[in-house]
Amino acid sequence: MPTSAIRPIRFTGRLLLAIAAVAMLVVVFLALIALTDGAGSGLAAWLSTLGVGAVLAIWRGRRRTWPARLVPFLPVAVAAALTASVCIPTVPTARRYPPALPFVTTQHWSLTTGSRVAVYHYPPAQPSPRHPTSLVYLNGGPVRGISVLDHRFLQRLARQGYDVYSYEQAGGGRSDLLPMNRYTISRSVSDLAAFIDRLNKGKVDILGFSSGGAVLTRALADPSVAARLHRAIIAEPGPMDGPTAHITGHKGQKSARGLAPDPTGPRSTHVPRYAVAFGLMRLGLLSPDTGLIGQAEGDNAFTAADLGSDTASAYCARDAHRIPVEDTPQNFSFSPAASLRIQQTVKGSPSIASQLRQSRTPAMLMIAECSSQIRQWETTVLANDPAIQRTQYMPGVGHHMWNGLGDNNDRAAAVITAFLQDKPAPLPNYPTRDEVPTFLRDHK
């Protein structure tokens, strides 16, 4: 073969070896990130990777003449440059809280648990007849700010005569952060009890949605907390305990996941640092308290677009191309690490079924047709809480039942207010406990 033909082959071979060396060092770096739990903002892994690469480069160049000995260091330099971006914050590392909302005053209450939470109050509007019992809303997440879409629904209930309070759970929205090891499902229940005490309105009605529904379910299973509750509405609850969290089963009718257009806007996961941090956290290779990124930095970085198809999964397939904007970029707030931490404590918790069977607080369960929740998360609550007086299966809506589309808000409000006022339900009581097996078979 002519020398002129051999040279390109040799060059291509060396290039491929160099690329392989870079890839190997990046893999080593990611492995060390996981092994060190991101210690020192990833610098421990970065320096170790640099050291490994330098040793290998020295070994590879040991028989070369002096200028040629530098060639093996080129992949090390490239890998060092690529991985250094994982160690450098691109957002403030101190918490940036969302600005004040223009349509409701934000109060901050210090609870006896040590949590300091952002509180919103929608007093009953005149001239509607005033409902005598205050209503407290527990939003989903967990550890997510209350969306503008939810605020609008709470305003609607206030216009119907309800004295509505809501608060963003510790670490979410405008509420203060907690040390990572204090985010637990038990702390969330304790905060609810402390909030009701601080409210000082006597027994209250509670509307708990999604993970807020799980907090409410656990509150009903705790007699000391349940004593503070007048009526409870459990809407699309998450798993109530460890055994329930490990159930794999049916979901509702097809959601818009995979059908809706991709969300627009910036994504933190397009930045190497946060793509690595959130990705490894989700895989369980980094702890929520990782040294790679602090809680505040992660909160600042995470955007609504990072939720990706999770938002679409809260809507029916038929609504895939008209999903409303749930929040503004300025108001959106979600703590991925704290949320994961609370979910872990739910998965690790023992069964509360026997305690829930002692519940006497009048309750209602709301289930969406296109629910993205595991059906058994919902039906397990129904099976074990004897005080659930009615179940309302909501046709034509997904997990986020009050979403501003069509008459969905009207229908959700009608179901909620009918129960709170102990009036006949606008929908059939379905499924009953006896109908659960048939329901799980027919609605999947």
Coordinates of C-alpha atoms in Angstrom, one line a residue:
M1 CA 0.0 0.0 0.0
P2 CA 1.4 3.4 -0.9
T3 CA 2.7 5.6 2.0
S4 CA 0.2 8.3 1.0
A5 CA -2.7 5.9 1.7
I6 CA -1.3 4.6 5.0
R7 CA -1.1 8.1 6.5
P8 CA -4.8 8.8 6.5
I9 CA -5.5 5.4 8.0
R10 CA -3.0 6.0 10.8
F11 CA -4.5 9.4 11.5
T12 CA -8.0 8.1 11.6
G13 CA -6.9 5.3 14.0
R14 CA -5.2 7.8 16.3
L15 CA -8.2 10.1 16.2
L16 CA -10.5 7.2 17.2
L17 CA -8.1 6.2 20.0
A18 CA -8.1 9.8 21.3
I19 CA -11.9 10.0 21.2
A20 CA -12.1 6.6 23.0
A21 CA -9.7 7.9 25.7
V22 CA -11.8 11.1 26.2
A23 CA -15.0 9.0 26.5
M24 CA -13.3 6.6 29.0
L25 CA -12.2 9.5 31.1
V26 CA -15.7 11.0 31.0
V27 CA -17.1 7.7 32.2
V28 CA -14.5 7.5 34.9
F29 CA -15.5 11.0 36.0
L30 CA -19.2 10.2 36.1
A31 CA -18.5 7.0 38.1
L32 CA -16.4 9.0 40.6
I33 CA -19.2 11.6 40.9
A34 CA -21.5 8.8 41.9
L35 CA -19.0 7.1 44.2
T36 CA -18.1 10.4 46.0
D37 CA -21.8 11.7 45.9
G38 CA -20.6 14.8 44.1
A39 CA -18.2 15.8 46.9
G40 CA -16.9 19.4 46.7
S41 CA -19.2 20.4 43.9
G42 CA -17.7 17.5 41.8
L43 CA -14.1 18.7 42.2
A44 CA -13.1 15.6 44.1
A45 CA -14.2 13.5 41.1
W46 CA -12.7 15.9 38.6
L47 CA -9.2 16.0 40.2
S48 CA -9.2 12.2 40.6
T49 CA -10.1 11.8 36.9
L50 CA -7.4 14.3 36.0
G51 CA -4.9 12.3 38.0
V52 CA -5.9 9.0 36.4
G53 CA -5.7 10.6 33.0
A54 CA -2.3 12.1 33.7
V55 CA -0.9 8.7 34.9
L56 CA -2.1 6.9 31.8
A57 CA -0.8 9.7 29.6
I58 CA 2.7 9.4 31.2
W59 CA 2.6 5.6 30.8
R60 CA 1.6 5.9 27.1
G61 CA 4.3 8.4 26.3
R62 CA 7.1 6.8 28.3
R63 CA 8.9 5.4 25.1
R64 CA 8.3 8.5 22.9
T65 CA 10.7 11.3 22.2
W66 CA 10.1 14.4 24.3
P67 CA 7.8 16.4 22.0
A68 CA 5.7 13.3 21.3
R69 CA 5.2 12.6 25.0
L70 CA 2.8 15.5 25.2
V71 CA 0.4 13.9 22.6
P72 CA -1.3 11.5 25.1
F73 CA -2.1 14.5 27.3
L74 CA -4.4 15.9 24.6
P75 CA -7.4 13.6 25.4
V76 CA -6.8 14.4 29.1
A77 CA -7.0 18.1 28.5
V78 CA -10.2 17.7 26.4
A79 CA -11.8 15.5 29.0
A80 CA -10.8 17.9 31.7
A81 CA -12.4 20.8 29.8
L82 CA -15.6 18.8 29.2
T83 CA -16.0 17.6 32.7
A84 CA -15.1 20.9 34.4
S85 CA -18.4 22.3 33.2
V86 CA -20.1 19.9 35.6
C87 CA -18.3 21.5 38.5
I88 CA -19.1 25.1 37.8
P89 CA -22.5 26.6 38.9
T90 CA -24.3 28.6 36.2
V91 CA -27.1 29.9 38.6
P92 CA -26.9 31.5 42.0
T93 CA -26.2 29.1 44.8
A94 CA -28.3 31.1 47.3
R95 CA -32.0 30.6 47.0
R96 CA -33.9 33.0 44.7
Y97 CA -37.5 33.1 45.8
P98 CA -40.3 33.9 43.3
P99 CA -41.5 37.5 43.3
A100 CA -44.8 38.4 45.0
L101 CA -48.0 37.5 43.1
P102 CA -50.0 40.6 42.0
F103 CA -53.4 39.1 42.9
V104 CA -52.8 37.8 46.5
T105 CA -50.7 38.9 49.5
T106 CA -48.0 36.5 50.5
Q107 CA -47.7 36.1 54.3
H108 CA -45.0 34.1 56.0
W109 CA -45.9 32.1 59.1
S110 CA -43.4 30.4 61.4
L111 CA -44.8 27.1 62.6
T112 CA -44.1 25.3 65.8
T113 CA -42.3 22.6 63.8
G114 CA -39.7 25.0 62.8
S115 CA -40.9 25.4 59.2
R116 CA -41.5 28.9 57.8
V117 CA -44.1 28.7 55.1
A118 CA -45.6 31.1 52.6
V119 CA -49.4 31.5 53.2
Y120 CA -52.1 32.8 50.9
H121 CA -55.6 33.8 51.9
Y122 CA -58.7 34.2 49.7
P123 CA -61.5 35.5 51.9
P124 CA -65.1 34.7 51.0
A125 CA -66.4 37.1 48.4
Q126 CA -69.6 39.0 48.9
P127 CA -72.6 38.6 48.4
S128 CA -72.2 34.8 48.4
P129 CA -73.4 33.0 51.5
R130 CA -70.4 32.4 53.7
H131 CA -69.5 28.8 54.4
P132 CA -68.8 28.5 58.2
T133 CA -65.7 26.3 58.0
S134 CA -62.4 27.5 56.6
L135 CA -61.0 25.5 53.7
V136 CA -57.2 24.7 53.5
Y137 CA -55.7 23.6 50.2
L138 CA -52.7 21.2 50.1
N139 CA -51.0 21.3 46.6
G140 CA -49.1 18.6 44.9
G141 CA -45.5 18.2 44.1
P142 CA -44.2 17.4 46.6
V143 CA -42.2 20.5 47.4
R144 CA -43.6 22.5 44.5
G145 CA -45.0 26.0 44.5
I146 CA -48.7 26.6 44.0
S147 CA -49.3 27.2 40.3
V148 CA -51.2 30.2 39.0
L149 CA -53.8 27.7 37.6
D150 CA -54.4 26.4 41.2
H151 CA -54.5 30.0 42.6
R152 CA -57.3 30.8 40.1
F153 CA -59.3 27.7 41.2
L154 CA -58.9 28.8 44.8
Q155 CA -60.2 32.3 43.9
R156 CA -63.2 30.6 42.3
L157 CA -64.0 28.7 45.6
A158 CA -63.7 32.0 47.5
R159 CA -66.2 33.6 45.2
Q160 CA -68.6 30.8 46.2
G161 CA -68.4 31.9 49.9
Y162 CA -65.4 29.8 51.1
D163 CA -62.7 31.2 53.4
V164 CA -59.8 29.7 51.5
Y165 CA -56.2 29.3 52.8
S166 CA -53.3 27.6 51.2
Y167 CA -49.6 27.3 52.0
E168 CA -46.6 26.2 50.1
Q169 CA -45.0 23.3 52.0
A170 CA -41.5 23.8 53.4
G171 CA -39.0 24.2 50.6
G172 CA -41.6 24.9 48.0
G173 CA -42.4 28.3 46.3
R174 CA -41.8 31.2 48.7
S175 CA -41.5 29.0 51.8
D176 CA -38.1 28.6 53.5
L177 CA -35.9 25.7 52.8
L178 CA -35.2 22.9 55.4
P179 CA -32.0 20.9 55.8
M180 CA -32.4 18.0 53.4
N181 CA -32.7 15.3 56.1
R182 CA -35.7 17.0 57.5
Y183 CA -37.8 16.6 54.4
T184 CA -40.0 13.6 55.3
I185 CA -43.6 12.7 54.8
S186 CA -44.0 12.8 58.6
R187 CA -42.7 16.3 58.7
S188 CA -45.3 17.3 56.1
V189 CA -48.1 15.9 58.3
S190 CA -46.7 17.7 61.3
D191 CA -46.5 20.9 59.4
L192 CA -50.2 20.5 58.4
A193 CA -51.2 20.1 62.0
A194 CA -49.1 23.1 63.1
F195 CA -50.6 25.2 60.3
I196 CA -54.1 24.5 61.4
D197 CA -53.2 25.4 65.0
R198 CA -51.6 28.7 63.8
L199 CA -54.7 29.4 61.7
N200 CA -56.8 29.2 64.9
K201 CA -60.1 28.7 63.1
G202 CA -61.1 25.5 64.9
K203 CA -61.7 22.5 62.7
V204 CA -61.1 23.0 59.0
D205 CA -62.0 21.4 55.7
I206 CA -59.0 20.1 53.7
L207 CA -58.6 19.7 50.0
G208 CA -55.5 17.6 49.3
F209 CA -54.4 17.2 45.7
S210 CA -51.9 14.6 44.4
S211 CA -49.0 14.4 46.9
G212 CA -51.1 16.8 49.0
G213 CA -53.7 14.1 49.0
A214 CA -51.1 11.6 50.3
V215 CA -50.3 14.0 53.2
L216 CA -54.0 14.3 53.9
T217 CA -54.5 10.6 53.9
R218 CA -51.7 10.2 56.4
A219 CA -53.2 13.0 58.5
L220 CA -56.5 11.1 58.6
A221 CA -54.6 8.0 59.9
D222 CA -53.2 10.1 62.8
P223 CA -55.9 10.7 65.4
S224 CA -54.1 13.7 66.9
V225 CA -54.1 15.4 63.5
A226 CA -57.5 14.1 62.3
A227 CA -59.1 15.7 65.4
R228 CA -58.4 19.1 63.7
L229 CA -60.2 18.2 60.5
H230 CA -63.9 18.8 59.7
R231 CA -64.1 17.2 56.3
A232 CA -61.5 15.9 53.9
I233 CA -61.3 15.8 50.1
I234 CA -58.6 13.4 48.8
A235 CA -58.1 14.3 45.1
E236 CA -55.9 12.1 42.9
P237 CA -53.7 11.0 45.8
G238 CA -50.2 9.7 45.6
P239 CA -49.1 6.6 47.5
M240 CA -50.0 6.7 51.2
D241 CA -47.2 4.5 52.5
G242 CA -44.4 2.1 51.5
P243 CA -46.5 -0.9 50.6
T244 CA -48.8 1.2 48.4
A245 CA -45.8 3.0 46.8
H246 CA -44.5 -0.4 45.6
I247 CA -47.7 -1.4 43.9
T248 CA -47.5 -1.6 40.1
G249 CA -50.9 -1.7 38.4
H250 CA -53.3 0.1 36.2
K251 CA -53.5 3.8 35.3
G252 CA -56.4 5.7 33.9
Q253 CA -57.4 6.2 30.3
K254 CA -54.7 7.4 27.9
S255 CA -53.1 10.7 28.9
A256 CA -51.4 13.3 26.7
R257 CA -47.9 12.0 27.5
G258 CA -46.1 11.4 24.2
L259 CA -48.8 13.2 22.2
A260 CA -48.5 16.8 23.3
P261 CA -45.8 19.1 21.8
D262 CA -42.6 19.4 23.9
P263 CA -42.7 22.2 26.4
T264 CA -41.0 25.4 25.4
G265 CA -38.6 27.4 27.4
P266 CA -35.1 27.0 28.8
R267 CA -34.2 23.7 30.5
S268 CA -31.6 23.2 33.2
T269 CA -31.0 19.7 31.8
H270 CA -29.4 21.3 28.7
V271 CA -26.6 22.5 31.0
P272 CA -24.1 19.6 31.7
R273 CA -23.9 20.4 35.5
Y274 CA -27.7 20.0 36.0
A275 CA -28.2 17.2 33.5
V276 CA -25.6 15.1 35.4
A277 CA -27.0 16.1 38.8
F278 CA -30.7 15.6 38.2
G279 CA -30.1 12.6 35.9
L280 CA -27.9 10.7 38.5
M281 CA -30.3 11.7 41.3
R282 CA -33.2 10.3 39.4
L283 CA -31.3 7.0 38.8
G284 CA -30.6 6.8 42.5
L285 CA -26.8 7.2 41.9
L286 CA -26.7 10.5 43.8
S287 CA -28.4 11.3 47.1
P288 CA -30.8 14.2 47.4
D289 CA -28.2 15.8 49.7
T290 CA -25.5 15.4 47.1
G291 CA -22.4 17.5 47.3
L292 CA -22.6 18.2 43.6
I293 CA -25.2 20.9 43.8
G294 CA -26.8 22.4 46.8
Q295 CA -30.6 22.4 47.4
A296 CA -30.9 26.1 46.7
E297 CA -28.9 25.9 43.5
G298 CA -31.0 23.0 42.2
D299 CA -34.2 24.9 43.0
N300 CA -32.9 28.0 41.1
A301 CA -31.9 25.9 38.1
F302 CA -35.0 23.7 37.7
T303 CA -37.5 25.1 35.2
A304 CA -41.1 24.1 34.1
A305 CA -39.7 22.7 30.8
D306 CA -37.6 20.3 32.9
L307 CA -40.8 18.5 33.9
G308 CA -41.1 17.5 30.2
S309 CA -43.9 15.0 29.6
D310 CA -44.9 15.0 33.3
T311 CA -47.1 18.0 32.7
A312 CA -48.7 16.3 29.6
S313 CA -49.4 13.2 31.7
A314 CA -51.8 15.3 33.8
Y315 CA -54.2 15.8 30.8
C316 CA -56.3 13.5 28.7
A317 CA -55.1 12.5 25.3
R318 CA -57.9 14.5 23.7
D319 CA -56.4 17.6 25.2
A320 CA -52.9 17.0 24.0
H321 CA -52.9 20.1 21.7
R322 CA -54.6 22.5 24.1
I323 CA -52.8 22.0 27.4
P324 CA -53.0 25.2 29.3
V325 CA -50.0 27.1 30.6
E326 CA -50.2 26.0 34.3
D327 CA -47.8 28.6 35.6
T328 CA -45.6 31.7 34.8
P329 CA -41.8 31.3 34.6
Q330 CA -41.6 33.8 37.5
N331 CA -43.9 31.9 39.8
F332 CA -42.8 28.3 39.0
S333 CA -40.8 26.7 41.7
F334 CA -39.9 23.0 42.2
S335 CA -37.3 21.4 44.4
P336 CA -36.3 18.1 42.7
A337 CA -34.0 17.0 45.5
A338 CA -36.4 17.7 48.4
S339 CA -39.2 16.1 46.4
L340 CA -37.2 13.0 45.8
R341 CA -36.3 12.9 49.5
I342 CA -39.9 13.0 50.6
Q343 CA -40.8 10.3 48.1
Q344 CA -38.1 8.1 49.5
T345 CA -39.5 8.5 53.0
V346 CA -42.9 7.4 51.7
K347 CA -41.5 4.4 50.0
G348 CA -39.6 3.5 53.2
S349 CA -42.6 3.9 55.6
P350 CA -44.6 1.1 57.1
S351 CA -48.2 0.5 56.3
I352 CA -50.7 2.9 57.7
A353 CA -53.7 0.8 56.7
S354 CA -54.6 -0.3 60.2
Q355 CA -54.5 3.3 61.5
L356 CA -56.5 4.6 58.5
R357 CA -59.3 2.0 59.3
Q358 CA -59.9 3.9 62.5
S359 CA -60.6 7.2 60.7
R360 CA -63.9 8.9 61.4
T361 CA -63.4 12.2 59.6
P362 CA -66.0 12.4 56.7
A363 CA -64.1 12.2 53.5
M364 CA -64.5 12.1 49.7
L365 CA -62.2 10.6 47.1
M366 CA -61.9 12.2 43.6
I367 CA -60.5 10.1 40.7
A368 CA -59.8 11.4 37.2
E369 CA -60.7 9.4 34.1
C370 CA -57.3 10.0 32.5
S371 CA -55.4 9.7 35.8
S372 CA -51.6 9.3 35.5
Q373 CA -51.6 7.9 39.1
I374 CA -51.6 4.2 39.7
R375 CA -55.2 3.3 40.3
Q376 CA -54.4 1.2 43.3
W377 CA -52.9 4.3 45.0
E378 CA -56.4 5.7 45.0
T379 CA -58.5 2.5 45.6
T380 CA -56.2 1.5 48.5
V381 CA -57.4 4.6 50.3
L382 CA -61.0 3.8 49.5
A383 CA -60.6 0.3 50.7
N384 CA -59.0 1.3 54.1
D385 CA -60.8 4.5 55.1
P386 CA -64.3 3.6 56.3
A387 CA -65.2 7.3 56.6
I388 CA -65.1 7.9 52.8
Q389 CA -68.7 8.8 52.2
R390 CA -68.5 9.2 48.4
T391 CA -66.2 8.7 45.5
Q392 CA -66.5 11.0 42.5
Y393 CA -65.1 9.6 39.2
M394 CA -64.5 12.7 37.0
P395 CA -65.0 12.0 33.3
G396 CA -63.1 13.9 30.7
V397 CA -60.3 15.2 32.9
G398 CA -56.7 14.1 33.7
H399 CA -54.8 14.2 36.9
H400 CA -55.0 18.0 37.1
M401 CA -58.8 18.1 37.3
W402 CA -59.3 21.9 37.6
N403 CA -57.3 23.0 34.6
G404 CA -59.4 25.8 33.1
L405 CA -60.4 23.8 30.0
G406 CA -64.1 23.9 29.0
D407 CA -66.3 23.5 32.1
N408 CA -63.7 21.4 34.0
N409 CA -63.3 24.0 36.8
D410 CA -67.1 24.2 37.1
R411 CA -67.5 20.5 37.5
A412 CA -64.7 20.1 40.0
A413 CA -66.0 23.0 42.1
A414 CA -69.5 21.5 42.0
V415 CA -68.2 18.1 43.3
I416 CA -66.2 19.8 46.0
T417 CA -68.8 22.2 47.3
A418 CA -71.6 19.6 47.3
F419 CA -69.5 17.5 49.6
L420 CA -68.5 20.3 51.9
Q421 CA -72.1 21.4 52.2
D422 CA -73.3 17.8 52.7
K423 CA -75.5 18.1 49.6
P424 CA -76.3 15.4 47.1
A425 CA -73.4 14.6 44.8
P426 CA -73.6 15.8 41.2
L427 CA -72.1 12.5 40.1
P428 CA -72.8 8.9 41.0
N429 CA -71.0 7.5 44.0
Y430 CA -68.5 5.4 41.9
P431 CA -66.6 3.3 42.5
T432 CA -67.9 2.0 45.8
R433 CA -65.6 -0.4 47.8
D434 CA -67.5 -3.4 46.3
E435 CA -67.0 -2.1 42.8
V436 CA -63.2 -1.7 43.0
P437 CA -62.3 -4.9 41.3
T438 CA -64.6 -4.1 38.4
F439 CA -63.4 -0.5 38.3
L440 CA -59.8 -1.6 38.0
R441 CA -60.7 -4.0 35.2
D442 CA -62.9 -1.6 33.2
H443 CA -61.0 1.7 33.6
K444 CA -57.5 1.2 32.5

